[in-house]
């Protein structure tokens, strides 16, 4: 769990300086490329890593070590082929997708830059699935951290160097990439497609370095399996693919839905701008302030929306690990028909999910403008603050909905009803697309309609999943202890953050800050940090008062499956 949280935190940190460097328009190209890349990446390998993990663990349990080795070799061949095909598909269709589908041809360079990472990630997944099947999460965790740090370091370095080179060219000749520029703002807009591509190329380099680590580790340390050499031939390609197909369906639907979601948002946004450009410009004076051409307004606004998406996924990622950790416990209780155990497992996931998502979601909503101001003021993306703050606030307020959708899906999968979340996702996607089409196309709402679609989709999915989870398990949730108490704890704690923040803008605190001679942004940073720390202390005290930590420990939600005795006795959960 620790590595998962760390990876996503680094991922968020990565996007903040990238956005500050490339600006809102460049971030629009960056996000568009990612949206095109993700579904093709998912189609290339969806279900395969989990299938490898499942088949390896089954054969380890039966002592079929020869088949485990054969399975790894088979998976490498399958992943190699899918990686090559996925990369070629993205390279070949990069131009028509960017020019005719999302109508953002400037994103072409970013798509080309990220395409090779599909090949590297496919090969990485053959190793990760194999090690996870051996109950050894260390290689997966370390490779994820290497991959994420790689894209952070290389993405920022390459993008910053390209921008620095462009500024030097402008200062010397007034020309950047063959086009005359009037000022630095023109330089940033001209270089945006290329600086975005340089930033996203960090993803490709990060995945390459992670692959090199896994290859070297496998050769140096092996896997400690007995009798791992065999002359027998095993045909495991068909069983591997057959195992992967049902697992892949949810992932495919989710990623294709996200792509359709992105296309509908950009399509309707483009329509609203073309038909009502003056209205959009009046709503966002930042467009004129930054000399954004009419053709770039869509990318500018979509880039600001991408910043909101960064913050939307942070809290649900942490809560999602609860659902994953609950799977073995819930599966075991369900198989034994242990009603009390089932009830306890489900209640604990919901209780902890609520107490985390409500508190941090409210903190994000309360300080949305301040957090964005601290991160982006004085950068090339200062205009992001005003436009993205309402989007971040909406995502924060409804964080509980986003956060609990995934764990309910995991719990239904744990008891063998994976078709139910697949249905809820499909219907939810239709709701989201309809909302995008209607709301984003209204000029006065424009990009602010996109979060509404996501919220309504997640509300439906959570309601649908919970209905069937209760129906299939017969669980009777104690609403007071599971819902109202954690909601009360988090709401009260977050309200103290707001009150303490306002207190710091009284006369006495202002005089104190003036005495320290701090700037306005420094005062805002100090005030936010002190307010959040103060509220977290209250939150933790209340959690101890209501005995939440012993509750979590007692349910064994964070204890992973013990590794096989012949395999490395290490997991990141220990």
XYZ file of C-alpha atoms in Angstrom:
574
model
C 0.000 0.000 0.000
C 2.846 2.373 0.873
C 4.424 2.082 -2.589
C 1.045 2.666 -4.289
C 0.445 5.862 -2.332
C 4.032 7.037 -2.873
C 3.815 6.418 -6.622
C 0.621 8.452 -6.933
C 2.012 11.268 -4.789
C 5.096 11.437 -7.022
C 2.774 11.319 -10.038
C 0.908 14.370 -8.758
C 4.161 16.159 -7.949
C 5.337 15.376 -11.506
C 2.345 17.056 -13.119
C 2.540 20.229 -11.030
C 5.948 21.474 -12.267
C 5.154 20.179 -15.763
C 2.011 22.333 -15.848
C 3.951 25.272 -14.429
C 6.561 24.843 -17.182
C 4.462 24.211 -20.277
C 1.473 26.394 -19.352
C -2.238 25.672 -19.659
C -2.106 25.217 -23.446
C 0.849 22.817 -23.228
C -0.914 20.948 -20.435
C -3.923 20.623 -22.746
C -1.714 18.879 -25.341
C -0.172 16.737 -22.591
C -3.577 15.616 -21.250
C -4.950 14.958 -24.751
C -1.981 12.700 -25.558
C -2.413 10.811 -22.278
C -6.124 10.280 -22.985
C -5.308 8.746 -26.382
C -2.439 6.677 -24.988
C -4.266 5.147 -22.001
C -6.943 3.058 -23.793
C -4.482 1.685 -26.358
C -2.102 0.861 -23.512
C -4.974 -0.862 -21.676
C -6.078 -2.810 -24.754
C -2.488 -3.979 -25.262
C -2.190 -5.518 -21.812
C -5.513 -5.350 -19.931
C -5.972 -8.408 -17.750
C -2.657 -10.048 -18.672
C -0.629 -9.078 -15.544
C -3.454 -10.228 -13.249
C -3.846 -13.423 -15.283
C -0.106 -14.153 -14.959
C -0.247 -13.473 -11.213
C -3.284 -15.740 -10.779
C -1.846 -18.626 -12.813
C 1.566 -18.411 -11.118
C 0.060 -18.431 -7.607
C -2.131 -21.434 -8.489
C 0.851 -23.442 -9.746
C 2.994 -22.453 -6.780
C 0.280 -23.769 -4.460
C 0.277 -27.085 -6.362
C 4.098 -27.283 -6.479
C 4.187 -27.146 -10.306
C 7.388 -25.122 -10.474
C 8.283 -26.196 -14.020
C 5.021 -24.736 -15.252
C 5.712 -21.513 -13.355
C 8.973 -21.052 -15.282
C 7.262 -21.963 -18.556
C 4.467 -19.515 -17.791
C 6.921 -16.668 -17.315
C 8.545 -17.387 -20.682
C 5.137 -17.611 -22.356
C 3.999 -14.347 -20.814
C 7.125 -12.587 -22.078
C 6.370 -13.702 -25.643
C 2.714 -12.643 -25.388
C 3.614 -9.293 -23.816
C 6.331 -8.684 -26.422
C 3.854 -9.153 -29.274
C 1.118 -7.047 -27.672
C 3.662 -4.345 -26.806
C 4.907 -4.113 -30.398
C 1.370 -4.074 -31.807
C 0.172 -1.454 -29.266
C 3.119 0.839 -29.977
C 2.719 0.543 -33.757
C -1.027 1.237 -33.537
C -0.453 4.437 -31.560
C 2.377 5.559 -33.880
C 0.378 4.865 -37.039
C -2.833 6.489 -35.822
C -1.245 9.398 -33.930
C -1.828 11.900 -36.739
C -5.448 11.033 -37.662
C -6.430 10.759 -33.978
C -4.993 14.150 -33.049
C -6.073 15.981 -36.211
C -9.507 14.523 -36.937
C -10.750 12.918 -33.715
C -9.724 15.282 -30.883
C -9.006 18.121 -33.357
C -5.773 19.055 -31.561
C -3.005 18.357 -34.122
C -0.423 20.022 -31.833
C -0.750 16.995 -29.514
C 0.773 14.784 -32.255
C 4.317 15.238 -30.958
C 3.263 14.251 -27.424
C 1.541 11.091 -28.689
C 4.652 10.077 -30.647
C 6.815 10.680 -27.573
C 4.775 8.432 -25.279
C 4.032 5.625 -27.788
C 7.222 3.537 -27.110
C 6.318 3.305 -23.417
C 3.533 0.857 -24.351
C 6.181 -1.648 -25.441
C 8.324 -1.133 -22.337
C 5.319 -1.273 -19.978
C 4.097 -4.520 -21.514
C 7.457 -6.182 -20.852
C 7.504 -4.690 -17.341
C 4.088 -6.218 -16.658
C 5.294 -9.725 -17.470
C 7.800 -9.383 -14.606
C 5.347 -7.698 -12.227
C 2.622 -10.277 -12.798
C 5.144 -13.063 -12.258
C 6.531 -11.660 -8.993
C 3.070 -10.828 -7.673
C 2.075 -14.450 -8.330
C 5.036 -15.422 -6.142
C 3.615 -13.091 -3.429
C 6.718 -10.942 -3.713
C 5.628 -7.326 -4.084
C 9.105 -5.847 -3.649
C 10.130 -5.884 -7.367
C 6.769 -4.384 -8.362
C 6.964 -1.658 -5.737
C 10.576 -0.694 -6.488
C 10.020 -0.725 -10.264
C 6.936 1.495 -9.871
C 8.915 3.995 -7.833
C 11.805 3.943 -10.349
C 9.364 4.407 -13.239
C 7.591 7.324 -11.554
C 10.794 9.039 -10.424
C 12.203 8.570 -13.922
C 9.317 10.368 -15.586
C 9.497 13.094 -12.928
C 13.229 13.780 -13.369
C 13.517 13.320 -17.142
C 10.191 14.976 -17.934
C 11.020 18.136 -16.010
C 14.637 18.229 -17.197
C 13.892 17.769 -20.918
C 10.971 20.173 -20.923
C 12.828 22.885 -18.995
C 15.892 22.591 -21.234
C 13.778 22.903 -24.374
C 12.019 26.002 -23.009
C 15.365 27.488 -21.949
C 16.757 26.885 -25.458
C 13.675 28.531 -27.022
C 13.967 31.608 -24.802
C 17.658 31.941 -25.683
C 16.777 31.705 -29.398
C 14.120 34.376 -28.968
C 16.526 36.686 -27.160
C 19.120 36.202 -29.918
C 17.011 36.200 -33.084
C 13.381 36.831 -32.122
C 12.502 33.599 -33.917
C 11.478 30.273 -32.300
C 11.152 27.114 -34.424
C 10.964 29.189 -37.589
C 8.266 31.591 -36.364
C 8.772 35.213 -35.292
C 7.578 35.858 -31.721
C 6.642 39.237 -30.223
C 7.199 38.484 -26.541
C 7.851 35.685 -24.052
C 4.171 34.770 -23.970
C 4.343 34.078 -27.717
C 7.451 31.977 -27.113
C 5.660 29.772 -24.558
C 2.693 29.287 -26.887
C 4.965 28.471 -29.843
C 7.053 25.980 -27.905
C 4.062 24.397 -26.064
C 3.598 21.379 -28.441
C 7.301 20.537 -28.158
C 7.757 21.216 -24.438
C 4.683 19.046 -23.783
C 6.218 16.270 -25.909
C 9.522 16.578 -24.031
C 7.690 16.346 -20.701
C 5.710 13.280 -21.701
C 8.841 11.603 -23.125
C 9.879 11.301 -19.472
C 7.183 8.613 -19.166
C 8.892 6.578 -21.903
C 12.350 6.930 -20.323
C 10.984 6.101 -16.852
C 9.401 2.871 -18.133
C 12.641 1.914 -19.929
C 14.704 2.340 -16.731
C 12.153 0.337 -14.703
C 12.361 -2.483 -17.272
C 16.166 -2.496 -17.080
C 15.932 -2.783 -13.268
C 13.574 -5.793 -13.460
C 15.705 -7.592 -16.073
C 18.888 -7.122 -14.033
C 17.146 -8.130 -10.790
C 15.766 -11.341 -12.319
C 19.178 -12.342 -13.641
C 21.055 -11.536 -10.432
C 18.595 -12.774 -7.798
C 16.397 -15.221 -9.705
C 13.183 -16.320 -8.020
C 14.357 -19.011 -5.558
C 12.107 -21.660 -7.091
C 13.198 -25.307 -6.739
C 13.464 -27.508 -9.836
C 13.037 -24.463 -11.987
C 14.748 -25.995 -15.020
C 12.818 -28.432 -17.149
C 12.975 -29.912 -20.618
C 9.184 -30.378 -20.769
C 7.180 -28.267 -23.164
C 4.090 -26.540 -21.841
C 1.483 -24.848 -24.016
C 0.234 -22.087 -21.734
C -0.555 -19.318 -24.215
C -4.204 -20.283 -24.628
C -4.870 -20.719 -20.865
C -3.145 -17.370 -20.232
C -5.300 -15.512 -22.757
C -8.484 -17.313 -21.627
C -7.752 -16.292 -18.021
C -7.018 -12.708 -19.032
C -10.161 -12.073 -21.108
C -12.784 -11.909 -18.307
C -10.400 -9.918 -16.097
C -9.692 -7.523 -18.963
C -13.302 -6.590 -19.689
C -13.736 -4.115 -16.805
C -10.410 -2.454 -17.550
C -11.208 -2.162 -21.252
C -14.663 -0.709 -20.647
C -13.243 1.777 -18.119
C -10.443 3.003 -20.375
C -12.530 3.162 -23.536
C -15.164 5.029 -21.517
C -12.508 7.508 -20.368
C -11.441 8.041 -23.974
C -15.045 8.646 -25.089
C -15.435 10.942 -22.083
C -12.380 12.929 -23.187
C -13.576 13.115 -26.790
C -17.066 14.297 -25.835
C -15.667 16.937 -23.466
C -13.265 18.305 -26.080
C -15.796 18.018 -28.898
C -18.554 19.870 -27.055
C -16.074 22.411 -25.676
C -14.868 23.081 -29.199
C -18.473 23.511 -30.357
C -19.240 25.960 -27.527
C -16.133 28.011 -28.381
C -16.782 28.094 -32.138
C -20.393 29.205 -31.755
C -20.011 31.501 -28.751
C -16.381 32.568 -28.623
C -17.134 36.046 -27.261
C -19.137 34.613 -24.338
C -16.276 32.274 -23.432
C -13.759 35.137 -23.594
C -15.940 37.272 -21.336
C -16.173 34.457 -18.775
C -12.405 33.928 -18.802
C -10.456 37.207 -19.065
C -7.307 35.069 -18.677
C -7.679 34.161 -22.375
C -7.072 37.742 -23.510
C -4.482 38.322 -20.798
C -2.379 35.414 -22.116
C -2.936 36.291 -25.811
C -4.529 32.908 -26.451
C -5.610 32.516 -30.083
C -9.172 31.328 -30.733
C -7.819 28.004 -31.994
C -5.983 27.403 -28.713
C -8.837 28.223 -26.304
C -10.017 24.605 -26.192
C -6.551 23.323 -25.257
C -6.179 26.156 -22.730
C -9.428 25.245 -20.904
C -8.858 21.508 -21.229
C -5.406 21.962 -19.721
C -6.989 23.687 -16.704
C -9.438 20.778 -16.405
C -6.458 18.386 -16.469
C -5.104 20.130 -13.348
C -8.431 19.425 -11.630
C -8.203 15.760 -12.621
C -4.794 15.534 -10.933
C -6.360 16.359 -7.574
C -9.486 14.289 -8.118
C -7.562 11.007 -8.141
C -5.287 11.489 -5.102
C -7.725 10.612 -2.287
C -9.569 7.776 -4.145
C -6.187 6.152 -4.848
C -5.470 5.843 -1.129
C -8.969 4.547 -0.352
C -8.826 2.114 -3.272
C -6.032 0.193 -1.551
C -8.552 -0.649 1.188
C -10.767 -2.421 -1.315
C -7.833 -4.345 -2.762
C -6.624 -5.318 0.727
C -10.126 -6.468 1.655
C -10.391 -8.943 -1.230
C -8.640 -11.979 0.379
C -10.402 -11.445 3.723
C -13.827 -10.988 2.147
C -13.320 -13.887 -0.307
C -12.372 -16.207 2.538
C -15.346 -15.178 4.694
C -17.739 -15.482 1.764
C -16.438 -18.948 0.866
C -16.944 -20.074 4.492
C -20.360 -18.379 4.589
C -19.151 -16.425 7.622
C -21.873 -13.772 7.850
C -20.248 -11.992 10.770
C -16.888 -11.858 8.996
C -18.481 -10.578 5.778
C -20.323 -7.879 7.679
C -17.193 -6.863 9.552
C -15.026 -6.673 6.408
C -17.503 -4.556 4.441
C -18.222 -2.212 7.358
C -14.521 -1.609 7.980
C -13.802 -0.742 4.331
C -16.738 1.684 4.264
C -15.916 3.194 7.662
C -12.240 3.841 6.932
C -13.028 4.980 3.379
C -15.514 7.563 4.663
C -13.300 8.913 7.446
C -10.372 9.417 5.027
C -12.240 10.704 1.967
C -14.542 13.121 3.789
C -11.754 14.771 5.808
C -9.212 15.167 3.017
C -11.930 15.900 0.458
C -13.216 18.813 2.558
C -9.654 20.070 3.096
C -9.177 20.035 -0.687
C -12.482 21.861 -1.226
C -11.801 24.486 1.458
C -8.281 25.300 0.265
C -8.691 24.641 -3.480
C -7.851 28.194 -4.531
C -5.090 28.585 -1.945
C -3.425 25.271 -2.869
C -3.454 26.131 -6.578
C -2.180 29.650 -5.831
C 0.736 28.253 -3.812
C 1.607 25.790 -6.581
C 1.154 27.961 -9.664
C 1.415 31.663 -8.733
C 4.363 33.294 -10.463
C 4.682 30.452 -12.998
C 3.752 30.096 -16.661
C 0.418 28.624 -15.475
C -0.757 31.293 -13.041
C -4.068 31.583 -14.926
C -4.827 27.979 -13.963
C -5.762 29.069 -10.443
C -8.968 30.944 -11.230
C -10.268 28.411 -13.767
C -9.260 25.150 -12.064
C -10.165 26.104 -8.469
C -13.963 25.549 -8.873
C -13.270 22.193 -10.543
C -10.925 21.093 -7.736
C -13.504 22.276 -5.175
C -16.228 20.133 -6.772
C -13.987 17.083 -6.843
C -13.078 17.661 -3.185
C -16.698 17.978 -2.030
C -17.667 14.739 -3.777
C -14.465 12.885 -2.937
C -16.414 10.381 -0.828
C -18.367 9.292 -3.938
C -15.250 8.796 -6.075
C -13.400 7.111 -3.207
C -16.018 4.451 -2.377
C -16.848 3.455 -5.965
C -13.647 1.435 -6.433
C -13.760 -0.480 -3.093
C -17.364 -1.548 -3.722
C -16.235 -2.820 -7.135
C -13.340 -4.731 -5.524
C -15.643 -6.287 -2.921
C -18.135 -7.472 -5.547
C -15.262 -9.014 -7.508
C -14.051 -10.699 -4.309
C -17.347 -12.572 -3.927
C -17.494 -13.548 -7.608
C -19.873 -10.923 -9.039
C -17.549 -9.007 -11.370
C -20.384 -8.615 -13.903
C -22.263 -6.233 -11.573
C -19.637 -3.431 -11.463
C -19.190 -3.912 -15.218
C -22.887 -3.115 -15.712
C -22.765 -0.164 -13.322
C -19.709 1.215 -15.119
C -21.389 0.884 -18.507
C -24.570 2.668 -17.406
C -22.545 5.257 -15.479
C -20.493 5.949 -18.593
C -23.658 6.650 -20.595
C -24.789 9.098 -17.888
C -21.396 10.816 -17.991
C -21.359 11.122 -21.788
C -24.913 12.538 -21.887
C -23.988 15.104 -19.215
C -20.849 16.074 -21.126
C -22.803 16.489 -24.345
C -25.482 18.659 -22.742
C -23.589 20.655 -20.100
C -20.173 21.269 -21.691
C -21.905 22.482 -24.850
C -23.658 25.272 -22.897
C -21.347 28.329 -23.233
C -22.035 29.643 -19.737
C -21.074 26.265 -18.203
C -18.448 24.969 -20.705
C -15.602 23.032 -19.020
C -17.298 23.229 -15.598
C -19.870 20.735 -16.873
C -17.273 17.948 -17.101
C -16.949 17.354 -13.316
C -20.753 17.198 -13.004
C -20.865 14.255 -15.414
C -18.141 12.452 -13.457
C -19.949 13.073 -10.163
C -23.322 11.779 -11.417
C -21.616 8.732 -12.959
C -19.884 7.874 -9.665
C -23.085 8.425 -7.632
C -24.907 5.926 -9.840
C -22.046 3.391 -9.721
C -21.756 3.577 -5.931
C -25.525 3.258 -5.420
C -25.777 0.359 -7.876
C -22.776 -1.498 -6.439
C -23.886 -1.019 -2.832
C -27.407 -2.244 -3.618
C -26.097 -5.517 -5.014
C -23.355 -5.859 -2.395
C -26.006 -5.760 0.322
C -28.310 -8.037 -1.682
C -25.682 -10.706 -2.470
C -23.995 -10.777 0.948
C -26.981 -10.030 3.189
C -24.814 -7.525 5.057
C -26.584 -5.229 7.528
C -24.529 -2.064 7.817
C -24.591 -0.315 11.167
C -25.329 3.155 9.766
C -24.446 5.002 12.960
C -20.981 3.465 13.481
C -20.126 2.918 9.830
C -21.436 6.121 8.218
C -22.527 8.857 10.610
C -19.696 8.680 13.196
C -16.793 8.792 10.678
C -18.644 11.480 8.690
C -19.063 13.531 11.878
C -15.390 13.124 12.881
C -14.105 14.240 9.482
C -16.548 17.123 9.055
C -15.840 18.579 12.494
C -12.063 18.257 12.013
C -12.121 19.901 8.562
C -14.292 22.774 9.851
C -11.544 23.620 12.361
C -9.125 24.008 9.438
C -11.416 26.628 7.902
C -11.904 28.480 11.206
C -8.182 28.455 12.035
C -7.348 29.709 8.545
C -9.755 32.637 8.889
C -8.370 33.376 12.363
C -4.924 33.936 10.871
C -6.218 36.866 8.850
C -7.249 38.832 11.952
C -5.399 42.003 13.000
C -3.005 40.262 15.407
C -1.857 37.651 12.901
C -1.483 40.291 10.172
C 0.768 42.339 12.420
C 2.802 39.223 13.166
C 3.253 38.436 9.447
C 4.150 42.061 8.740
C 6.773 41.857 11.472
C 8.227 38.755 9.776
C 8.153 40.624 6.444
C 6.645 37.727 4.528
C 4.976 38.109 1.136
C 1.287 37.472 0.521
C 1.921 34.066 -1.035
C 4.227 33.095 1.847
C 1.555 34.152 4.332
C -1.004 32.052 2.469
C 1.334 29.045 2.465
C 2.057 29.301 6.188
C -1.619 29.827 7.018
C -2.728 26.819 4.942
C -0.091 24.522 6.406
C -0.805 25.545 10.003
C -4.567 25.180 9.469
C -4.275 21.724 7.898
C -1.828 20.501 10.574
C -4.092 21.833 13.338
C -7.167 20.107 11.882
C -5.237 16.854 11.329
C -4.252 16.814 15.011
C -7.931 17.129 15.955
C -8.840 14.456 13.378
C -6.248 12.005 14.753
C -7.317 12.682 18.347
C -10.914 11.922 17.448
C -9.842 8.755 15.616
C -7.995 7.590 18.739
C -10.993 8.541 20.884
C -13.307 6.389 18.760
C -10.701 3.584 18.613
C -10.416 3.597 14.814
C -6.812 2.365 14.638
C -7.382 -0.766 16.700
C -10.450 -1.390 14.536
C -8.352 -1.395 11.365
C -5.675 -3.595 12.904
C -8.258 -6.027 14.214
C -9.805 -6.535 10.768
C -6.467 -7.430 9.156
C -7.208 -5.274 6.127
C -3.594 -4.325 5.571
C -2.034 -7.734 6.030
C -1.219 -9.391 2.744
C -1.104 -13.051 1.870
C 2.029 -14.697 3.240
C 4.528 -15.594 0.551
C 5.235 -19.190 -0.277
C 7.953 -20.516 1.954
C 10.253 -21.204 -0.995
C 9.880 -17.717 -2.414
C 11.431 -14.518 -1.043
C 9.782 -13.869 2.270
C 9.226 -10.188 1.658
C 6.264 -7.969 0.857
C 5.832 -4.243 0.935
C 2.832 -4.710 3.208
C 4.853 -6.164 6.022
